[in-house]
Short mmCIF file of C-alpha atoms and ligand atoms in Angstrom, two decimals:
data_model
loop_
_atom_site.label_atom_id
_atom_site.label_comp_id
_atom_site.label_asym_id
_atom_site.label_seq_id
_atom_site.Cartn_x
_atom_site.Cartn_y
_atom_site.Cartn_z
CA UNK L 1 23.76 -66.28 -31.19
CA UNK L 2 21.77 -63.23 -30.24
CA UNK L 3 19.33 -63.74 -33.11
CA UNK L 4 18.79 -67.39 -32.28
CA UNK L 5 18.03 -66.60 -28.64
CA UNK L 6 15.73 -63.70 -29.31
CA UNK L 7 13.89 -65.47 -32.08
CA UNK L 8 13.60 -68.74 -30.12
CA UNK L 9 9.85 -68.32 -29.30
CA UNK L 10 9.16 -67.89 -33.00
CA UNK L 11 11.32 -70.89 -33.83
CA UNK L 12 9.10 -73.00 -31.57
CA UNK L 13 6.00 -71.75 -33.38
CA UNK L 14 7.64 -72.50 -36.70
CA UNK L 15 8.29 -76.10 -35.65
CA UNK L 16 4.61 -76.50 -34.78
CA UNK L 17 3.58 -75.10 -38.15
CA UNK L 18 6.06 -77.38 -39.85
CA UNK L 19 4.60 -80.41 -38.07
CA UNK L 20 1.04 -79.40 -39.03
CA UNK L 21 1.93 -78.48 -42.61
CA UNK L 22 0.52 -74.93 -42.36
CA UNK L 23 1.87 -71.43 -42.95
CA UNK L 24 3.23 -68.66 -40.76
CA UNK L 25 3.79 -64.99 -41.50
CA UNK L 26 6.80 -63.31 -39.92
CA UNK L 27 6.15 -59.57 -39.59
CA UNK L 28 8.87 -57.04 -38.76
CA UNK L 29 7.66 -53.68 -37.43
CA UNK L 30 9.75 -50.68 -36.31
CA UNK L 31 9.87 -50.30 -32.53
CA UNK L 32 8.04 -46.96 -32.56
CA UNK L 33 4.94 -48.66 -33.97
CA UNK L 34 5.21 -51.60 -31.54
CA UNK L 35 2.45 -50.46 -29.18
CA UNK L 36 0.01 -49.93 -32.02
CA UNK L 37 0.96 -53.27 -33.57
CA UNK L 38 0.48 -55.13 -30.29
CA UNK L 39 -3.11 -53.92 -30.08
CA UNK L 40 -3.73 -55.41 -33.54
CA UNK L 41 -2.28 -58.83 -32.86
CA UNK L 42 -4.32 -61.89 -31.95
CA UNK L 43 -3.82 -63.84 -28.73
CA UNK L 44 -2.30 -66.79 -30.58
CA UNK L 45 0.35 -64.65 -32.30
CA UNK L 46 3.83 -64.57 -30.87
CA UNK L 47 5.75 -61.31 -30.44
CA UNK L 48 9.41 -60.71 -29.60
CA UNK L 49 11.51 -57.56 -29.52
CA UNK L 50 14.70 -57.54 -31.54
CA UNK L 51 16.85 -54.40 -31.25
CA UNK L 52 14.74 -51.60 -32.75
CA UNK L 53 12.09 -53.95 -34.14
CA UNK L 54 9.08 -55.86 -33.02
CA UNK L 55 8.93 -59.27 -34.68
CA UNK L 56 5.66 -61.15 -34.84
CA UNK L 57 4.88 -64.71 -35.83
CA UNK L 58 1.34 -65.09 -37.18
CA UNK L 59 0.28 -68.70 -37.03
CA UNK L 60 -1.59 -70.01 -40.10
CA UNK L 61 -1.43 -66.66 -41.88
CA UNK L 62 -0.54 -65.57 -45.42
CA UNK L 63 0.93 -62.18 -46.46
CA UNK L 64 -2.33 -60.49 -47.49
CA UNK L 65 -4.02 -61.33 -44.22
CA UNK L 66 -0.99 -60.18 -42.23
CA UNK L 67 -0.89 -56.97 -44.21
CA UNK L 68 -4.57 -56.28 -43.57
CA UNK L 69 -4.17 -56.94 -39.84
CA UNK L 70 -1.45 -54.27 -39.50
CA UNK L 71 -2.92 -51.76 -41.92
CA UNK L 72 -1.41 -48.26 -41.57
CA UNK L 73 1.68 -49.66 -39.84
CA UNK L 74 4.97 -49.86 -41.78
CA UNK L 75 6.00 -53.49 -41.95
CA UNK L 76 7.95 -56.16 -43.79
CA UNK L 77 6.38 -59.60 -44.19
CA UNK L 78 7.90 -62.96 -45.07
CA UNK L 79 5.87 -66.16 -45.12
CA UNK L 80 6.84 -69.74 -44.25
CA UNK L 81 7.29 -71.92 -46.27
CA UNK L 82 7.46 -69.97 -49.56
CA UNK L 83 9.92 -67.25 -48.44
CA UNK L 84 12.17 -69.48 -46.34
CA UNK L 85 12.25 -72.48 -44.01
CA UNK L 86 14.47 -71.08 -41.20
CA UNK L 87 13.29 -68.43 -38.77
CA UNK L 88 16.44 -66.32 -39.28
CA UNK L 89 16.01 -66.35 -43.05
CA UNK L 90 12.40 -65.31 -42.68
CA UNK L 91 13.32 -62.52 -40.27
CA UNK L 92 15.99 -61.09 -42.61
CA UNK L 93 13.70 -61.37 -45.59
CA UNK L 94 10.95 -59.48 -43.76
CA UNK L 95 13.48 -56.88 -42.57
CA UNK L 96 14.72 -56.37 -46.10
CA UNK L 97 11.15 -55.85 -47.31
CA UNK L 98 10.49 -53.33 -44.55
CA UNK L 99 13.56 -51.34 -45.61
CA UNK L 100 12.53 -51.28 -49.23
CA UNK L 101 8.93 -50.65 -48.49
CA UNK L 102 9.12 -46.88 -48.17
CA UNK L 103 10.07 -45.91 -51.66
CA UNK L 104 9.15 -48.98 -53.66
CA UNK L 105 5.58 -48.89 -52.40
CA UNK L 106 5.11 -45.27 -53.35
CA UNK L 107 6.61 -45.76 -56.73
CA UNK L 108 4.62 -48.89 -57.43
CA UNK L 109 1.36 -47.28 -56.40
CA UNK L 110 2.15 -44.21 -58.46
CA UNK L 111 2.86 -46.39 -61.42
CA UNK L 112 -0.33 -48.41 -60.96
CA UNK L 113 -2.47 -45.35 -60.59
CA UNK L 114 -1.35 -43.49 -63.63
CA UNK L 115 -0.20 -46.05 -66.12
CA UNK L 116 -2.89 -48.64 -65.96
CA UNK L 117 -6.59 -48.46 -66.37
CA UNK L 118 -7.93 -50.49 -63.50
CA UNK L 119 -10.14 -53.33 -64.48
CA UNK L 120 -13.53 -52.91 -62.90
CA UNK L 121 -15.86 -55.76 -62.13
CA UNK L 122 -17.53 -55.38 -65.48
CA UNK L 123 -14.85 -55.38 -68.13
CA UNK L 124 -17.06 -55.12 -71.18
CA UNK L 125 -18.52 -51.93 -69.73
CA UNK L 126 -17.22 -49.13 -71.96
CA UNK L 127 -17.61 -46.57 -69.21
CA UNK L 128 -14.81 -48.12 -67.10
CA UNK L 129 -12.23 -46.48 -69.28
CA UNK L 130 -13.43 -43.04 -68.26
CA UNK L 131 -13.98 -43.86 -64.62
CA UNK L 132 -10.59 -45.36 -63.94
CA UNK L 133 -8.32 -43.43 -66.30
CA UNK L 134 -6.72 -41.15 -63.72
CA UNK L 135 -6.34 -40.60 -60.02
CA UNK L 136 -5.70 -36.89 -59.57
CA UNK L 137 -6.33 -37.06 -55.82
CA UNK L 138 -3.30 -39.30 -55.52
CA UNK L 139 -1.11 -37.05 -57.66
CA UNK L 140 -2.16 -34.09 -55.53
CA UNK L 141 -1.35 -36.03 -52.38
CA UNK L 142 2.11 -36.85 -53.76
CA UNK L 143 2.88 -33.28 -54.74
CA UNK L 144 1.65 -31.92 -51.43
CA UNK L 145 4.51 -33.84 -49.79
CA UNK L 146 7.37 -32.49 -51.87
CA UNK L 147 10.20 -33.44 -49.53
CA UNK L 148 9.11 -37.03 -49.18
CA UNK L 149 8.45 -37.38 -52.90
CA UNK L 150 11.76 -35.82 -53.88
CA UNK L 151 13.51 -38.20 -51.54
CA UNK L 152 11.78 -41.14 -53.22
CA UNK L 153 12.88 -39.73 -56.57
CA UNK L 154 16.52 -39.46 -55.50
CA UNK L 155 16.52 -43.21 -54.98
CA UNK L 156 15.40 -43.88 -58.54
CA UNK L 157 17.51 -44.32 -61.61
CA UNK L 158 17.10 -42.05 -64.62
CA UNK L 159 14.74 -44.27 -66.61
CA UNK L 160 12.47 -44.89 -63.64
CA UNK L 161 12.48 -41.20 -62.90
CA UNK L 162 11.51 -40.04 -66.36
CA UNK L 163 8.08 -41.65 -66.29
CA UNK L 164 7.34 -40.60 -62.73
CA UNK L 165 8.17 -37.01 -63.58
CA UNK L 166 5.86 -37.08 -66.56
CA UNK L 167 2.86 -37.00 -64.29
CA UNK L 168 3.90 -34.14 -62.06
CA UNK L 169 3.66 -30.40 -62.81
CA UNK L 170 6.92 -29.01 -64.11
CA UNK L 171 7.20 -26.35 -61.39
CA UNK L 172 7.44 -29.11 -58.79
CA UNK L 173 11.02 -29.93 -59.72
CA UNK L 174 12.34 -26.40 -59.87
CA UNK L 175 13.21 -26.36 -56.15
CA UNK L 176 15.79 -28.80 -54.74
CA UNK L 177 14.85 -31.30 -52.01
CA UNK L 178 15.58 -30.24 -48.44
CA UNK L 179 18.80 -31.51 -46.90
CA UNK L 180 16.86 -33.12 -44.05
CA UNK L 181 16.45 -36.81 -44.60
CA UNK L 182 13.15 -38.56 -43.92
CA UNK L 183 13.18 -42.21 -42.94
CA UNK L 184 11.67 -44.80 -45.28
CA UNK L 185 9.43 -45.79 -42.42
CA UNK L 186 8.01 -42.29 -42.12
CA UNK L 187 7.44 -42.19 -45.86
CA UNK L 188 5.71 -45.55 -45.74
CA UNK L 189 3.59 -44.47 -42.77
CA UNK L 190 2.53 -41.31 -44.54
CA UNK L 191 1.52 -43.32 -47.56
CA UNK L 192 -0.34 -45.95 -45.60
CA UNK L 193 -2.27 -43.36 -43.67
CA UNK L 194 -3.55 -41.86 -46.92
CA UNK L 195 -5.49 -45.07 -47.64
CA UNK L 196 -4.98 -45.33 -51.35
CA UNK L 197 -7.25 -48.28 -51.95
CA UNK L 198 -10.17 -46.92 -49.95
CA UNK L 199 -10.01 -43.60 -51.77
CA UNK L 200 -9.70 -45.32 -55.13
CA UNK L 201 -12.77 -47.44 -54.36
CA UNK L 202 -14.79 -44.34 -53.44
CA UNK L 203 -13.66 -42.62 -56.63
CA UNK L 204 -14.66 -45.58 -58.83
CA UNK L 205 -18.06 -45.80 -57.17
CA UNK L 206 -18.73 -42.07 -57.58
CA UNK L 207 -17.56 -42.15 -61.18
CA UNK L 208 -19.98 -44.96 -61.94
CA UNK L 209 -22.85 -43.03 -60.33
CA UNK L 210 -21.97 -39.86 -62.26
CA UNK L 211 -21.87 -41.56 -65.64
CA UNK L 212 -25.07 -43.42 -64.79
CA UNK L 213 -26.73 -40.01 -64.23
CA UNK L 214 -25.39 -38.64 -67.51
CA UNK L 215 -26.00 -41.76 -69.56
CA UNK L 216 -29.61 -40.90 -70.38
CA UNK L 217 -29.36 -37.20 -71.13
CA UNK L 218 -30.58 -37.59 -74.69
CA UNK L 219 -29.98 -34.09 -76.00
CA UNK L 220 -26.38 -34.11 -74.83
CA UNK L 221 -25.48 -37.19 -76.78
CA UNK L 222 -27.47 -36.44 -79.87
CA UNK L 223 -24.92 -34.71 -82.00
CA UNK L 224 -26.81 -32.75 -84.65
CA UNK L 225 -26.68 -34.94 -87.75
CA UNK L 226 -25.19 -32.05 -89.67
CA UNK L 227 -22.14 -32.14 -87.34
CA UNK L 228 -21.62 -35.78 -88.11
CA UNK L 229 -21.66 -35.06 -91.82
CA UNK L 230 -19.23 -32.21 -91.30
CA UNK L 231 -16.90 -34.50 -89.36
CA UNK L 232 -17.04 -36.97 -92.23
CA UNK L 233 -16.20 -34.17 -94.66
CA UNK L 234 -13.24 -33.19 -92.50
CA UNK L 235 -11.64 -36.54 -93.23
CA UNK L 236 -11.54 -35.74 -96.94
CA UNK L 237 -9.31 -32.77 -97.67
CA UNK L 238 -10.12 -32.73 -101.39
CA UNK L 239 -13.88 -32.53 -101.05
CA UNK L 240 -15.39 -30.15 -103.60
CA UNK L 241 -16.72 -26.80 -102.46
CA UNK L 242 -20.10 -27.56 -104.00
CA UNK L 243 -20.44 -30.81 -102.06
CA UNK L 244 -19.52 -29.15 -98.79
CA UNK L 245 -21.88 -26.27 -99.44
CA UNK L 246 -24.64 -28.74 -100.26
CA UNK L 247 -24.35 -30.33 -96.83
CA UNK L 248 -24.06 -27.09 -94.87
CA UNK L 249 -26.97 -25.46 -96.71
CA UNK L 250 -29.30 -28.17 -95.45
CA UNK L 251 -29.17 -26.31 -92.13
CA UNK L 252 -30.49 -22.76 -92.57
CA UNK L 253 -29.30 -21.49 -89.15
CA UNK L 254 -25.82 -22.79 -89.81
CA UNK L 255 -25.80 -21.27 -93.28
CA UNK L 256 -26.87 -17.83 -92.14
CA UNK L 257 -24.34 -17.77 -89.30
CA UNK L 258 -21.50 -18.80 -91.56
CA UNK L 259 -22.40 -16.10 -94.07
CA UNK L 260 -22.65 -13.54 -91.27
CA UNK L 261 -19.18 -14.42 -90.04
CA UNK L 262 -17.50 -14.38 -93.43
CA UNK L 263 -19.15 -11.07 -94.31
CA UNK L 264 -18.07 -9.44 -91.03
CA UNK L 265 -15.49 -6.67 -91.01
CA UNK L 266 -12.91 -9.10 -89.68
CA UNK L 267 -12.51 -10.90 -92.97
CA UNK L 268 -12.72 -7.59 -94.82
CA UNK L 269 -13.96 -8.80 -98.21
CA UNK L 270 -14.99 -5.95 -100.45
CA UNK L 271 -17.70 -7.92 -102.12
CA UNK L 272 -20.68 -9.50 -100.35
CA UNK L 273 -20.34 -13.30 -100.08
CA UNK L 274 -23.80 -14.69 -100.62
CA UNK L 275 -23.36 -18.45 -100.83
CA UNK L 276 -21.65 -21.09 -98.75
CA UNK L 277 -19.95 -22.40 -101.87
CA UNK L 278 -18.38 -18.99 -102.43
CA UNK L 279 -17.29 -18.90 -98.77
CA UNK L 280 -15.62 -22.29 -99.18
CA UNK L 281 -13.80 -21.13 -102.33
CA UNK L 282 -12.55 -17.97 -100.64
CA UNK L 283 -11.82 -19.22 -97.12
CA UNK L 284 -10.89 -22.80 -97.89
CA UNK L 285 -12.34 -26.10 -96.71
CA UNK L 286 -10.68 -26.14 -93.30
CA UNK L 287 -11.88 -22.75 -92.21
CA UNK L 288 -15.47 -23.43 -93.21
CA UNK L 289 -15.53 -26.88 -91.66
CA UNK L 290 -14.21 -25.49 -88.37
CA UNK L 291 -16.73 -22.71 -88.38
CA UNK L 292 -19.58 -25.07 -89.17
CA UNK L 293 -18.51 -27.55 -86.51
CA UNK L 294 -18.18 -24.86 -83.81
CA UNK L 295 -21.61 -23.48 -84.61
CA UNK L 296 -23.16 -26.95 -84.70
CA UNK L 297 -21.67 -27.93 -81.33
CA UNK L 298 -22.74 -24.63 -79.81
CA UNK L 299 -26.31 -25.45 -80.76
CA UNK L 300 -26.26 -28.27 -78.22
CA UNK L 301 -25.31 -25.74 -75.56
CA UNK L 302 -27.84 -23.11 -76.53
CA UNK L 303 -30.56 -24.65 -74.42
CA UNK L 304 -28.42 -25.21 -71.36
CA UNK L 305 -25.99 -22.36 -70.84
CA UNK L 306 -25.03 -20.74 -67.54
CA UNK L 307 -22.86 -17.64 -67.86
CA UNK L 308 -19.66 -19.37 -66.77
CA UNK L 309 -20.21 -22.00 -69.46
CA UNK L 310 -20.34 -19.26 -72.09
CA UNK L 311 -16.94 -18.03 -70.89
CA UNK L 312 -15.63 -21.56 -71.21
CA UNK L 313 -17.01 -21.83 -74.72
CA UNK L 314 -15.05 -18.74 -75.71
CA UNK L 315 -11.95 -20.28 -74.11
CA UNK L 316 -12.55 -23.47 -76.12
CA UNK L 317 -12.82 -21.54 -79.40
CA UNK L 318 -9.57 -19.72 -78.66
CA UNK L 319 -7.82 -22.96 -77.66
CA UNK L 320 -8.99 -24.60 -80.89
CA UNK L 321 -7.39 -21.87 -82.99
CA UNK L 322 -4.17 -21.84 -80.95
CA UNK L 323 -3.96 -25.64 -81.24
CA UNK L 324 -4.21 -25.33 -84.99
CA UNK L 325 -1.41 -22.80 -85.06
CA UNK L 326 0.80 -24.65 -82.56
CA UNK L 327 0.27 -28.15 -83.98
CA UNK L 328 2.77 -28.02 -86.84
CA UNK L 329 5.57 -27.07 -84.40
CA UNK L 330 4.75 -30.25 -82.47
CA UNK L 331 4.69 -32.45 -85.53
CA UNK L 332 0.88 -32.50 -85.85
CA UNK L 333 -0.39 -31.72 -89.29
CA UNK L 334 -4.08 -32.57 -89.19
CA UNK L 335 -5.66 -29.15 -88.78
CA UNK L 336 -9.12 -30.61 -88.38
CA UNK L 337 -8.05 -32.90 -85.59
CA UNK L 338 -6.23 -30.09 -83.81
CA UNK L 339 -9.22 -27.80 -84.10
CA UNK L 340 -11.74 -30.35 -82.85
CA UNK L 341 -9.62 -31.45 -79.90
CA UNK L 342 -8.96 -27.82 -78.95
CA UNK L 343 -12.63 -26.97 -79.30
CA UNK L 344 -13.80 -29.87 -77.16
CA UNK L 345 -10.94 -30.05 -74.64
CA UNK L 346 -12.97 -28.49 -71.82
CA UNK L 347 -16.37 -29.59 -73.03
CA UNK L 348 -16.53 -31.76 -69.89
CA UNK L 349 -16.37 -28.59 -67.77
CA UNK L 350 -19.34 -27.09 -69.59
CA UNK L 351 -21.30 -30.28 -69.16
CA UNK L 352 -20.42 -30.43 -65.44
CA UNK L 353 -21.39 -26.80 -64.90
CA UNK L 354 -24.78 -27.38 -66.43
CA UNK L 355 -25.44 -30.21 -64.00
CA UNK L 356 -24.21 -28.37 -60.92
CA UNK L 357 -21.00 -30.31 -60.41
CA UNK L 358 -17.83 -28.64 -59.17
CA UNK L 359 -15.64 -27.26 -61.94
CA UNK L 360 -12.20 -25.76 -61.35
CA UNK L 361 -10.17 -23.64 -63.73
CA UNK L 362 -12.76 -21.39 -65.35
CA UNK L 363 -10.53 -18.30 -65.13
CA UNK L 364 -7.19 -20.10 -65.56
CA UNK L 365 -5.85 -23.54 -66.49
CA UNK L 366 -6.97 -26.38 -64.23
CA UNK L 367 -4.50 -27.02 -61.45
CA UNK L 368 -3.94 -30.40 -59.85
CA UNK L 369 -6.12 -29.11 -56.97
CA UNK L 370 -8.95 -28.32 -59.41
CA UNK L 371 -8.76 -31.71 -61.09
CA UNK L 372 -8.58 -33.47 -57.75
CA UNK L 373 -11.61 -31.57 -56.43
CA UNK L 374 -13.61 -32.42 -59.56
CA UNK L 375 -12.68 -36.04 -58.97
CA UNK L 376 -13.65 -35.90 -55.29
CA UNK L 377 -16.98 -34.35 -56.26
CA UNK L 378 -17.99 -36.62 -59.12
CA UNK L 379 -15.43 -39.45 -59.31
CA UNK L 380 -14.07 -38.20 -62.63
CA UNK L 381 -12.48 -34.99 -63.90
CA UNK L 382 -13.76 -32.85 -66.77
CA UNK L 383 -11.16 -34.51 -69.03
CA UNK L 384 -12.86 -37.91 -68.64
CA UNK L 385 -16.32 -36.35 -68.87
CA UNK L 386 -15.44 -34.64 -72.18
CA UNK L 387 -13.89 -37.80 -73.58
CA UNK L 388 -16.97 -39.78 -72.56
CA UNK L 389 -19.25 -37.37 -74.42
CA UNK L 390 -16.99 -37.50 -77.49
CA UNK L 391 -17.12 -41.27 -77.47
CA UNK L 392 -20.89 -41.23 -77.19
CA UNK L 393 -20.88 -38.94 -80.25
CA UNK L 394 -18.83 -41.59 -82.06
CA UNK L 395 -16.01 -39.14 -82.70
CA UNK L 396 -12.74 -40.74 -83.84
CA UNK L 397 -10.61 -42.48 -81.21
CA UNK L 398 -7.78 -39.95 -81.72
CA UNK L 399 -10.10 -37.22 -80.42
CA UNK L 400 -11.40 -39.24 -77.46
CA UNK L 401 -7.85 -40.16 -76.46
CA UNK L 402 -6.56 -36.58 -76.68
CA UNK L 403 -9.48 -35.22 -74.64
CA UNK L 404 -8.93 -37.89 -72.01
CA UNK L 405 -5.25 -37.00 -71.62
CA UNK L 406 -5.15 -33.25 -72.19
CA UNK L 407 -3.98 -32.69 -68.60
CA UNK L 408 -1.68 -35.74 -68.52
CA UNK L 409 -0.31 -35.85 -72.08
CA UNK L 410 2.06 -38.73 -71.27
CA UNK L 411 -0.94 -41.03 -71.17
CA UNK L 412 -1.97 -40.19 -74.72
CA UNK L 413 -1.44 -42.46 -77.69
CA UNK L 414 -0.52 -39.38 -79.70
CA UNK L 415 1.62 -37.39 -77.29
CA UNK L 416 2.24 -34.59 -79.82
CA UNK L 417 -1.47 -33.92 -80.15
CA UNK L 418 -2.12 -34.04 -76.40
CA UNK L 419 0.86 -31.77 -75.65
CA UNK L 420 -0.31 -29.30 -78.29
CA UNK L 421 -3.74 -28.96 -76.69
CA UNK L 422 -2.25 -28.92 -73.18
CA UNK L 423 0.05 -26.03 -74.10
CA UNK L 424 -2.60 -24.25 -76.20
CA UNK L 425 -4.83 -24.33 -73.11
CA UNK L 426 -2.16 -22.51 -71.08
CA UNK L 427 -1.59 -19.96 -73.87
CA UNK L 428 -5.33 -19.36 -74.19
CA UNK L 429 -5.51 -18.51 -70.49
CA UNK L 430 -2.22 -16.68 -69.97
CA UNK L 431 -1.28 -15.34 -73.40
CA UNK L 432 2.09 -17.04 -73.06
CA UNK L 433 3.63 -20.42 -72.20
CA UNK L 434 3.87 -20.27 -68.43
CA UNK L 435 6.07 -23.28 -67.69
CA UNK L 436 4.98 -23.49 -64.06
CA UNK L 437 1.50 -24.41 -65.34
CA UNK L 438 2.66 -26.96 -67.90
CA UNK L 439 3.04 -30.67 -67.20
CA UNK L 440 6.65 -31.93 -67.05
CA UNK L 441 6.26 -34.29 -70.01
CA UNK L 442 4.89 -31.43 -72.10
CA UNK L 443 7.83 -29.20 -71.16
CA UNK L 444 10.24 -31.90 -72.29
CA UNK L 445 8.35 -32.45 -75.53
CA UNK L 446 8.16 -28.72 -76.12
CA UNK L 447 11.89 -28.20 -75.67
CA UNK L 448 12.59 -30.96 -78.19
CA UNK L 449 10.21 -29.60 -80.81
CA UNK L 450 9.78 -25.88 -80.61
CA UNK L 451 11.17 -23.79 -83.41
CA UNK L 452 12.26 -20.14 -83.49
CA UNK L 453 8.72 -19.11 -84.44
CA UNK L 454 7.57 -19.84 -80.90
CA UNK L 455 8.97 -16.62 -79.47
CA UNK L 456 6.99 -14.73 -76.86
CA UNK L 457 6.29 -11.92 -79.38
CA UNK L 458 5.00 -14.36 -81.96
CA UNK L 459 2.72 -16.01 -79.41
CA UNK L 460 1.35 -12.64 -78.26
CA UNK L 461 0.72 -11.52 -81.83
CA UNK L 462 -0.99 -14.79 -82.76
CA UNK L 463 -3.13 -14.59 -79.62
CA UNK L 464 -4.31 -11.12 -80.54
CA UNK L 465 -5.37 -12.22 -84.02
CA UNK L 466 -7.09 -15.31 -82.69
CA UNK L 467 -9.01 -13.50 -79.95
CA UNK L 468 -10.42 -10.99 -82.44
CA UNK L 469 -11.39 -13.77 -84.85
CA UNK L 470 -13.19 -15.63 -82.06
CA UNK L 471 -15.03 -12.45 -81.06
CA UNK L 472 -16.46 -12.29 -84.58
CA UNK L 473 -17.75 -15.85 -84.32
CA UNK L 474 -19.27 -15.14 -80.90
CA UNK L 475 -20.87 -11.87 -81.93
CA UNK L 476 -22.70 -13.26 -84.93
FE1 FE2 M 1 -9.04 -29.02 -69.25
FE1 FE2 M 2 -8.89 -25.33 -70.90
#
């Protein structure tokens, strides 16, 4: 009886709508937001108070319009005639939606932002993939509200939870949620105030501008032809030493640097190695290809190298070697692929540095804050920038994909490869696997795969060897 009486003014409106054959949105808003909501309503809208709610009837309105009118206010909306014909049914439907709004909205947005590449206006545009691949600002926002997010997570079942967790740093889950409960309405309000869509639009626009600026930097996208030939060689593990030497020897700088490296004290050969063919026979195809590729890529940087970029290049060389070592434990056997992805994983940072963009994580692995700041600055992170360059070089899709997802390995087509580089990155910076810096999905993958050889001592010993090998390459 109480409902009928209180909702009577809305019932009258509904009868009018019914007679005219139009629509009406019924909006339920928590009492504490009533004053704000009343300032947003039009003169023709009807408002009644029902217990702890304000209920509005919006004549001739659909859900999207009603939602836009009360932006930033938690609400549930039901629309006549599609959601119900009776005012009570519409009220309860809207109330139900308000109650579910808190968590479901967060989870849905999270899902949208990380799982799907948004379609931009221009679908055939290849650059969209790099502009819309991630939304680190949103992930940072989520993790900077740990209590709210953990509460949302407690309402999820195990399968829903597993994918959400995959996008959050592992350390995030090591502390339990606080006992204090936060209302769904407060969670929804927090989310609405963050203005997801507006921020996403700004990000997409900035990303487009950034790639437009980079698009015409000729020298950056002209991979020395020798590198392309080396990449082609890498696909053929049985290529003869003479054939490989023939290609490398076309480039005198490359040849002399390779010979310098293999004749350095590090390799400790008693006899002087005086031809590339001999180097290939002694060191093996993989080693020579990696060396040649690193030197060829570095040539692109020679003309444009601030000091911090040099540091990053050293980090990339170390990560490439660690990736190669770590790969087999993760089920990755292609040494060439591992090396190239490791070598190029932070290439985007080097490129950004050269153009004066913000770059985080030069001294340590990129945090969510770093990635988010890169995104705020240029619309994309260094992961997308590096993948974009790799695609422009026509490198294989496996490489582009791994570069794109090296900070969010769950997004990768080949998770093993992306996790390997993600973890190798942390080892290269810290000399050990610091789990607080590793993504949750990578931690899970690691615990499933790692063998006894991945002890802390083994990692430290391997690191030492790798760092001295890289020093030789850098010094020559
Ligand atoms: Fe990175
Ligand atoms: Fe890195």
